[in-house]
């Protein structure tokens, strides 16, 4: 089995859905008649990405909105406060049917796909994989409500103050927009000022720090007392309560709902049509490698479908489409968290599968920066194709849309094409090395096109994939 691709070359001066430039976008692409999962893994590690059967690579130093490949480290991932809010919002909806007030926008998806998209996403060959989507349990509900009340209390102050409405925070965290606090200014009552007989008002942040410090001191003293009896003989220390530990992503997702839940959410996975050939090696994941539809069913109705590629070293998120009537559930964020958890599950069986690829990170488009919130994560250097932690990349991206992230000026692309003659060509129903094929060609432009293709896909892929030539 070999990948068969047809190189289409440069496509420039067309509409960009990110900045709405009419002629700013530039990319190179190829049509994948078939492709192995290992070839696609190596291609996305060189900045390529598929949209249906069309595989494209932005021309990073020319396109209006440079798109940097981004990957997350699921094994070290800890959900942020905004991620937890999305999971808790889903809990409230499933458990009690609560719908958040206001206009809760979801994070943007990669909906602006390349024009040459196949569009054929028929469901094929249902696998023996059906997983109930277990969500947050009702025992977390009390802690959610008490946490929200505590936050409201800590924000209330006497005199001149600024209140940040909890609902406004919820709406912002559920959107893909940058988090800007919504402030309500409340002035002091006429004729009344500060009461000098009372201690000065203290910031809520300082009060929380002091409470935490006192709590730690109490725990230390209690531990010292329990460690010794009056006669000086040691006794067993009590283990720390697990409730003090932050909940992991699995804790937040895989707990069961109460029996009287208002809604039921189910999760199924299907193999879907794509250029990737399905593979089932003995040492691979149980579901195999390939492209899958992940379907989200709410009370028997499908509300979202995510497309993912399961590859040798990663789960690659292709895109998500969903019923807009349920955008209040922030399904883009929720599905990403589900896919991160799924990557962890696959890693348990297949240790080398340990990354979650989120597609492209577009720093020049503020609404597309949300992918940088899934950390730890790396960006791919567009010149040397090495991974660099996103924290090191952001200062450079603040100054320039296009950046080389590798700080070593002597570093080169180690995977570049080094021997063009070893590139494989498919011509007249036969596979052959380019060194043989070129002896029968008289077109002087032929070698320039093949060389451009070879430099873009790298030496390894050029030797494995078959480049279709007329």
Coordinates of C-alpha atoms in Angstrom, one line a residue:
X1 CA 0.0 0.0 0.0
X2 CA 1.4 3.4 -1.0
X3 CA 0.2 7.0 -1.1
X4 CA -0.7 8.4 -4.5
X5 CA -0.8 12.1 -4.8
X6 CA -1.2 14.7 -7.6
X7 CA 0.7 17.9 -6.9
X8 CA -1.4 21.0 -7.8
X9 CA 1.3 23.7 -7.1
X10 CA 0.8 27.3 -5.9
X11 CA -2.6 28.8 -5.4
X12 CA -2.4 32.5 -4.5
X13 CA -4.4 35.7 -4.5
X14 CA -7.7 34.2 -3.2
X15 CA -10.1 35.1 -0.4
X16 CA -9.1 34.6 3.3
X17 CA -11.9 33.8 5.7
X18 CA -9.9 34.9 8.7
X19 CA -9.0 38.5 7.8
X20 CA -11.5 38.7 4.9
X21 CA -8.8 39.8 2.5
X22 CA -10.0 39.3 -1.0
X23 CA -6.7 38.3 -2.5
X24 CA -4.4 37.7 0.5
X25 CA -4.3 34.0 0.8
X26 CA -1.5 31.8 -0.6
X27 CA -0.9 28.0 -0.3
X28 CA 0.4 25.0 -2.2
X29 CA -1.6 21.9 -2.4
X30 CA -2.0 18.4 -3.8
X31 CA -4.8 15.9 -4.3
X32 CA -4.5 12.7 -2.3
X33 CA -6.0 9.8 -4.2
X34 CA -4.9 7.6 -1.3
X35 CA -2.6 8.1 1.7
X36 CA -1.1 6.1 4.5
X37 CA -1.4 7.3 8.0
X38 CA 2.4 7.4 8.4
X39 CA 2.8 9.6 5.3
X40 CA 0.1 12.0 6.6
X41 CA 1.8 12.0 10.1
X42 CA 5.0 13.1 8.4
X43 CA 3.3 15.7 6.3
X44 CA 1.5 17.4 9.2
X45 CA 4.9 17.5 10.9
X46 CA 6.0 19.7 8.0
X47 CA 3.1 22.1 8.1
X48 CA 0.6 20.3 5.8
X49 CA -3.1 19.8 6.7
X50 CA -5.9 18.0 4.9
X51 CA -9.4 19.2 4.1
X52 CA -11.2 16.2 2.6
X53 CA -8.9 14.7 0.1
X54 CA -7.2 18.0 -0.6
X55 CA -3.9 18.4 1.3
X56 CA -2.5 21.9 1.5
X57 CA 0.4 23.9 3.0
X58 CA 0.2 27.7 3.5
X59 CA 3.0 29.8 2.0
X60 CA 3.9 31.2 5.4
X61 CA 6.0 34.2 4.4
X62 CA 3.4 35.3 1.7
X63 CA -0.1 34.5 3.0
X64 CA -2.0 37.3 4.8
X65 CA -2.7 35.1 7.9
X66 CA 0.2 32.7 8.6
X67 CA -1.1 29.4 10.0
X68 CA 1.2 27.6 12.4
X69 CA 0.7 23.9 13.1
X70 CA -0.1 23.5 16.8
X71 CA 0.0 20.4 19.0
X72 CA -1.0 19.9 22.6
X73 CA 0.5 17.5 25.2
X74 CA -2.5 15.7 26.5
X75 CA -0.5 13.7 29.2
X76 CA 0.4 17.0 30.9
X77 CA -2.8 18.9 30.1
X78 CA -4.8 20.4 33.0
X79 CA -8.1 22.1 32.1
X80 CA -8.2 25.8 32.8
X81 CA -10.9 27.6 34.7
X82 CA -12.7 28.4 31.4
X83 CA -12.5 24.8 30.3
X84 CA -14.0 23.7 33.6
X85 CA -16.8 26.2 33.2
X86 CA -17.7 24.6 29.9
X87 CA -17.8 21.2 31.5
X88 CA -19.9 22.4 34.4
X89 CA -22.2 24.2 32.0
X90 CA -22.8 20.9 30.2
X91 CA -23.4 19.2 33.6
X92 CA -26.1 21.8 34.5
X93 CA -27.8 21.3 31.2
X94 CA -27.8 17.5 31.3
X95 CA -28.7 17.2 35.0
X96 CA -31.3 19.9 35.4
X97 CA -31.9 21.3 31.8
X98 CA -30.4 24.7 32.8
X99 CA -29.6 26.9 29.8
X100 CA -27.1 29.7 30.4
X101 CA -28.5 33.2 30.1
X102 CA -27.2 35.7 27.6
X103 CA -25.6 35.1 24.2
X104 CA -22.9 32.4 24.8
X105 CA -20.8 32.2 21.7
X106 CA -18.6 29.2 21.1
X107 CA -15.0 29.3 20.0
X108 CA -14.6 29.6 16.3
X109 CA -14.0 26.4 14.3
X110 CA -11.7 25.9 11.3
X111 CA -14.7 26.5 9.0
X112 CA -12.8 28.4 6.4
X113 CA -11.5 25.3 4.5
X114 CA -9.6 25.4 1.2
X115 CA -11.8 25.8 -1.9
X116 CA -10.8 22.5 -3.4
X117 CA -12.6 20.4 -0.8
X118 CA -14.0 17.0 -1.6
X119 CA -17.1 17.3 0.5
X120 CA -17.8 13.6 0.6
X121 CA -18.1 12.6 4.2
X122 CA -20.5 9.6 4.0
X123 CA -20.5 7.3 7.0
X124 CA -18.9 3.9 6.3
X125 CA -18.3 0.6 8.1
X126 CA -19.6 1.1 11.7
X127 CA -16.9 -0.2 14.1
X128 CA -17.6 -2.2 17.2
X129 CA -17.1 1.0 19.2
X130 CA -19.9 2.6 21.1
X131 CA -19.2 4.6 24.2
X132 CA -21.7 6.3 26.4
X133 CA -20.7 9.9 27.0
X134 CA -20.5 10.0 30.8
X135 CA -20.6 13.5 32.1
X136 CA -20.3 15.3 35.4
X137 CA -22.2 13.8 38.3
X138 CA -24.7 15.5 40.5
X139 CA -22.4 15.4 43.6
X140 CA -20.4 18.2 41.9
X141 CA -23.4 20.4 41.7
X142 CA -23.2 21.6 45.3
X143 CA -19.6 22.6 45.0
X144 CA -20.3 24.5 41.8
X145 CA -23.1 26.6 43.5
X146 CA -21.0 27.2 46.6
X147 CA -18.0 28.2 44.5
X148 CA -20.1 30.7 42.5
X149 CA -21.6 32.2 45.8
X150 CA -18.1 32.5 47.2
X151 CA -16.9 34.4 44.2
X152 CA -19.9 36.8 44.4
X153 CA -19.2 37.5 48.1
X154 CA -15.5 38.2 47.4
X155 CA -16.4 40.7 44.7
X156 CA -18.7 42.8 47.0
X157 CA -17.1 45.8 48.6
X158 CA -18.3 48.9 50.4
X159 CA -17.8 52.4 49.0
X160 CA -16.4 53.1 45.6
X161 CA -15.9 49.8 43.7
X162 CA -15.9 47.9 40.5
X163 CA -18.1 44.8 40.2
X164 CA -17.5 42.2 37.5
X165 CA -20.8 40.4 36.8
X166 CA -20.4 36.6 37.1
X167 CA -22.8 36.2 34.1
X168 CA -20.5 38.4 32.0
X169 CA -17.5 36.3 32.9
X170 CA -19.4 33.1 32.0
X171 CA -20.3 34.5 28.6
X172 CA -16.7 35.7 27.8
X173 CA -15.1 32.4 28.9
X174 CA -17.5 30.4 26.8
X175 CA -16.6 32.4 23.7
X176 CA -13.5 32.4 21.5
X177 CA -12.9 36.1 22.2
X178 CA -10.2 37.5 24.4
X179 CA -11.4 37.8 28.0
X180 CA -12.1 41.5 28.8
X181 CA -13.7 42.2 32.1
X182 CA -17.1 43.9 32.0
X183 CA -17.1 46.5 34.7
X184 CA -20.0 48.3 36.4
X185 CA -19.0 51.4 38.3
X186 CA -20.9 52.1 41.5
X187 CA -20.0 55.4 43.3
X188 CA -20.4 56.2 47.0
X189 CA -23.6 57.5 48.4
X190 CA -23.9 61.3 48.5
X191 CA -22.5 62.9 51.7
X192 CA -20.8 59.7 52.9
X193 CA -17.1 59.0 52.6
X194 CA -14.6 56.7 54.3
X195 CA -15.2 56.0 58.0
X196 CA -11.9 56.6 59.6
X197 CA -12.9 54.7 62.7
X198 CA -13.0 51.5 60.7
X199 CA -10.1 49.6 59.2
X200 CA -9.5 50.4 55.5
X201 CA -11.2 48.2 53.0
X202 CA -9.0 45.3 51.8
X203 CA -8.9 43.7 48.4
X204 CA -10.6 40.4 47.9
X205 CA -7.4 38.9 46.5
X206 CA -5.5 39.8 49.7
X207 CA -8.3 38.4 51.9
X208 CA -8.2 35.1 49.9
X209 CA -4.4 34.9 50.3
X210 CA -4.7 35.4 54.1
X211 CA -7.4 32.7 54.5
X212 CA -5.3 30.3 52.5
X213 CA -2.2 31.1 54.7
X214 CA -4.2 30.6 57.9
X215 CA -5.6 27.3 56.6
X216 CA -2.1 26.0 55.8
X217 CA -0.9 27.0 59.3
X218 CA -3.8 25.1 60.9
X219 CA -3.1 22.0 58.8
X220 CA 0.6 22.1 59.8
X221 CA -0.2 22.4 63.5
X222 CA -2.8 19.6 63.3
X223 CA -0.4 17.3 61.5
X224 CA 2.3 17.9 64.1
X225 CA -0.2 17.1 66.9
X226 CA -1.5 13.9 65.2
X227 CA 2.0 12.7 64.6
X228 CA 2.8 12.3 68.2
X229 CA 0.9 11.1 71.3
X230 CA 1.4 12.5 74.8
X231 CA 4.0 9.9 75.5
X232 CA 6.0 10.9 72.4
X233 CA 5.1 7.7 70.5
X234 CA 4.3 8.4 66.8
X235 CA 0.9 7.5 65.4
X236 CA -0.2 7.1 61.7
X237 CA -0.8 10.3 60.0
X238 CA -4.2 10.7 58.3
X239 CA -4.1 10.8 54.5
X240 CA -5.0 14.1 52.9
X241 CA -8.6 14.3 51.7
X242 CA -8.9 13.8 48.0
X243 CA -11.4 16.5 47.7
X244 CA -8.6 19.0 48.2
X245 CA -6.9 17.8 45.0
X246 CA -7.9 19.5 41.7
X247 CA -10.1 17.4 39.5
X248 CA -8.5 16.0 36.5
X249 CA -10.0 16.1 33.0
X250 CA -11.2 12.5 33.4
X251 CA -12.8 13.3 36.8
X252 CA -14.8 16.1 35.1
X253 CA -15.9 14.0 32.1
X254 CA -16.3 10.4 33.0
X255 CA -18.5 10.6 36.1
X256 CA -22.1 9.4 35.8
X257 CA -25.2 11.5 35.7
X258 CA -28.0 11.2 38.3
X259 CA -30.9 8.8 37.5
X260 CA -33.3 11.7 37.1
X261 CA -31.2 13.7 34.7
X262 CA -33.1 15.9 32.3
X263 CA -31.0 14.9 29.2
X264 CA -29.0 12.1 28.0
X265 CA -25.8 12.6 25.9
X266 CA -24.3 9.7 24.0
X267 CA -21.1 9.4 22.0
X268 CA -20.5 7.1 19.0
X269 CA -17.6 6.7 16.6
X270 CA -17.7 5.7 12.9
X271 CA -15.0 5.2 10.3
X272 CA -15.5 7.8 7.6
X273 CA -14.5 8.4 4.1
X274 CA -11.1 10.2 3.6
X275 CA -7.9 9.7 1.7
X276 CA -6.3 7.9 4.7
X277 CA -6.2 4.2 4.4
X278 CA -7.6 2.4 7.5
X279 CA -4.9 0.3 9.2
X280 CA -5.2 -2.2 12.1
X281 CA -1.7 -3.1 13.2
X282 CA -1.3 -5.5 16.1
X283 CA 0.5 -2.9 18.3
X284 CA -1.9 -0.1 17.4
X285 CA -5.0 1.2 19.1
X286 CA -8.1 -1.1 19.2
X287 CA -10.0 1.1 16.8
X288 CA -7.1 1.2 14.3
X289 CA -5.7 4.1 12.5
X290 CA -7.6 6.3 10.0
X291 CA -10.3 8.9 9.9
X292 CA -13.4 8.9 12.1
X293 CA -16.6 10.7 12.7
X294 CA -17.3 11.2 16.4
X295 CA -21.0 11.8 16.8
X296 CA -22.7 13.5 19.7
X297 CA -26.3 12.4 20.3
X298 CA -28.6 14.3 22.7
X299 CA -31.8 12.5 23.7
X300 CA -31.6 10.5 20.4
X301 CA -30.9 13.5 18.2
X302 CA -27.5 14.2 16.6
X303 CA -26.2 17.6 17.6
X304 CA -22.6 17.6 16.6
X305 CA -20.1 15.6 14.5
X306 CA -16.3 15.9 14.9
X307 CA -13.9 14.6 12.3
X308 CA -10.6 13.3 13.6
X309 CA -7.6 11.4 12.2
X310 CA -6.0 8.8 14.4
X311 CA -2.3 8.7 13.3
X312 CA 0.8 6.8 14.6
X313 CA 1.8 9.6 17.0
X314 CA -1.3 11.7 17.5
X315 CA -5.0 12.4 17.2
X316 CA -5.4 15.2 14.7
X317 CA -8.6 17.3 14.9
X318 CA -9.9 18.0 11.4
X319 CA -13.0 20.0 12.2
X320 CA -16.4 20.1 14.0
X321 CA -19.8 20.9 12.7
X322 CA -22.8 21.2 15.0
X323 CA -26.4 22.3 15.3
X324 CA -26.4 26.0 16.0
X325 CA -29.4 25.7 18.3
X326 CA -26.9 24.2 20.8
X327 CA -24.1 26.7 20.5
X328 CA -24.9 27.7 24.1
X329 CA -23.1 24.5 25.2
X330 CA -19.8 25.7 23.7
X331 CA -19.5 22.4 21.8
X332 CA -16.2 23.5 20.1
X333 CA -14.5 23.6 23.5
X334 CA -16.3 20.6 24.9
X335 CA -15.4 18.4 21.9
X336 CA -11.7 19.5 22.1
X337 CA -11.6 18.4 25.8
X338 CA -13.3 15.1 24.8
X339 CA -10.7 14.5 22.1
X340 CA -7.8 15.3 24.5
X341 CA -9.3 12.7 27.0
X342 CA -9.6 10.3 24.1
X343 CA -6.0 10.8 23.2
X344 CA -5.0 9.8 26.7
X345 CA -7.1 6.7 26.4
X346 CA -5.4 5.7 23.2
X347 CA -2.0 6.3 24.8
X348 CA -2.6 3.7 27.4
X349 CA -2.7 1.0 24.7
X350 CA -0.3 2.7 22.2
X351 CA 2.4 4.5 24.1
X352 CA 3.8 6.4 21.1
X353 CA 0.4 8.0 20.4
X354 CA 0.8 11.0 22.8
X355 CA -0.1 14.2 21.1
X356 CA -3.3 16.1 20.1
X357 CA -2.9 18.2 17.0
X358 CA -5.4 21.1 16.8
X359 CA -4.7 22.2 13.2
X360 CA -3.5 25.7 12.7
X361 CA -2.8 28.5 15.2
X362 CA -3.4 32.0 13.7
X363 CA -1.9 34.6 16.0
X364 CA -2.7 37.5 13.6
X365 CA -6.4 36.7 13.9
X366 CA -7.5 37.4 17.5
X367 CA -10.5 35.1 17.3
X368 CA -8.3 32.2 16.3
X369 CA -5.9 32.5 19.2
X370 CA -8.1 30.3 21.5
X371 CA -6.1 27.2 20.6
X372 CA -3.1 28.6 22.5
X373 CA -5.2 28.2 25.7
X374 CA -4.8 24.4 25.5
X375 CA -1.4 23.9 27.2
X376 CA 1.2 22.7 27.3
X377 CA 1.5 23.1 23.6
X378 CA 4.0 23.7 20.8
X379 CA 4.2 25.5 17.5
X380 CA 6.0 24.2 14.5
X381 CA 8.9 26.3 13.2
X382 CA 8.0 27.0 9.5
X383 CA 11.6 26.8 8.4
X384 CA 13.3 24.0 10.3
X385 CA 10.2 22.0 11.3
X386 CA 11.1 21.6 15.0
X387 CA 8.6 22.0 17.8
X388 CA 8.9 25.1 20.0
X389 CA 6.9 25.7 23.2
X390 CA 4.2 28.3 22.5
X391 CA 5.3 30.5 25.4
X392 CA 8.6 31.1 23.5
X393 CA 6.9 31.9 20.2
X394 CA 4.3 34.4 21.4
X395 CA 6.6 37.4 21.9
X396 CA 7.9 37.1 18.4
X397 CA 4.4 36.7 17.0
X398 CA 3.4 39.9 18.7
X399 CA 6.0 41.8 16.7
X400 CA 5.6 40.0 13.3
X401 CA 3.0 37.8 11.6
X402 CA 5.7 35.5 10.2
X403 CA 8.4 34.2 12.4
X404 CA 11.1 31.5 12.5
X405 CA 10.8 30.0 15.9
X406 CA 14.1 28.1 15.9
X407 CA 16.6 30.4 17.6
X408 CA 19.6 28.7 16.2
X409 CA 20.5 30.7 13.0
X410 CA 22.6 27.7 11.7
X411 CA 19.8 25.2 12.0
X412 CA 18.4 23.8 8.8
X413 CA 15.5 21.6 7.7
X414 CA 16.9 18.2 8.5
X415 CA 14.1 16.4 6.6
X416 CA 14.6 18.3 3.4
X417 CA 14.9 16.6 0.1
X418 CA 18.5 15.5 -0.5
X419 CA 18.4 13.1 -3.4
X420 CA 15.8 13.9 -6.1
X421 CA 16.5 10.8 -8.1
X422 CA 15.2 8.6 -5.3
X423 CA 11.8 10.4 -5.4
X424 CA 9.1 8.0 -6.6
X425 CA 6.8 8.7 -9.6
X426 CA 3.7 7.0 -10.8
X427 CA 3.7 7.2 -14.6
X428 CA 1.7 5.1 -17.2
X429 CA 0.5 2.7 -14.5
X430 CA 4.1 2.0 -13.3
X431 CA 6.0 3.1 -10.2
X432 CA 9.6 4.2 -10.8
X433 CA 12.3 6.4 -9.3
X434 CA 12.5 9.9 -10.6
X435 CA 16.0 9.2 -11.9
X436 CA 14.6 6.7 -14.4
X437 CA 11.5 8.9 -15.2
X438 CA 13.4 12.0 -16.0
X439 CA 15.5 10.3 -18.8
X440 CA 12.3 10.1 -20.9
X441 CA 11.1 13.7 -20.3
X442 CA 11.9 16.7 -22.6
X443 CA 9.9 19.4 -20.8
X444 CA 12.5 21.7 -19.0
X445 CA 9.9 22.8 -16.5
X446 CA 9.2 19.3 -15.2
X447 CA 12.2 19.1 -12.9
X448 CA 11.4 22.5 -11.3
X449 CA 7.9 21.3 -10.4
X450 CA 9.1 18.0 -9.0
X451 CA 11.9 19.7 -7.0
X452 CA 9.3 22.1 -5.5
X453 CA 7.1 19.2 -4.4
X454 CA 10.1 17.2 -3.0
X455 CA 11.2 20.2 -0.8
X456 CA 7.7 20.6 0.5
X457 CA 7.0 17.0 1.5
X458 CA 10.6 16.1 2.6
X459 CA 12.9 13.3 1.7
X460 CA 11.1 10.5 3.6
X461 CA 7.7 11.1 2.0
X462 CA 9.1 11.7 -1.4
X463 CA 10.7 8.2 -1.3
X464 CA 7.4 6.5 -0.1
X465 CA 4.6 8.4 -1.8
X466 CA 3.9 8.1 -5.5
X467 CA 3.8 11.4 -7.4
X468 CA 1.3 11.0 -10.2
X469 CA 2.7 12.4 -13.5
X470 CA 0.8 12.5 -16.9

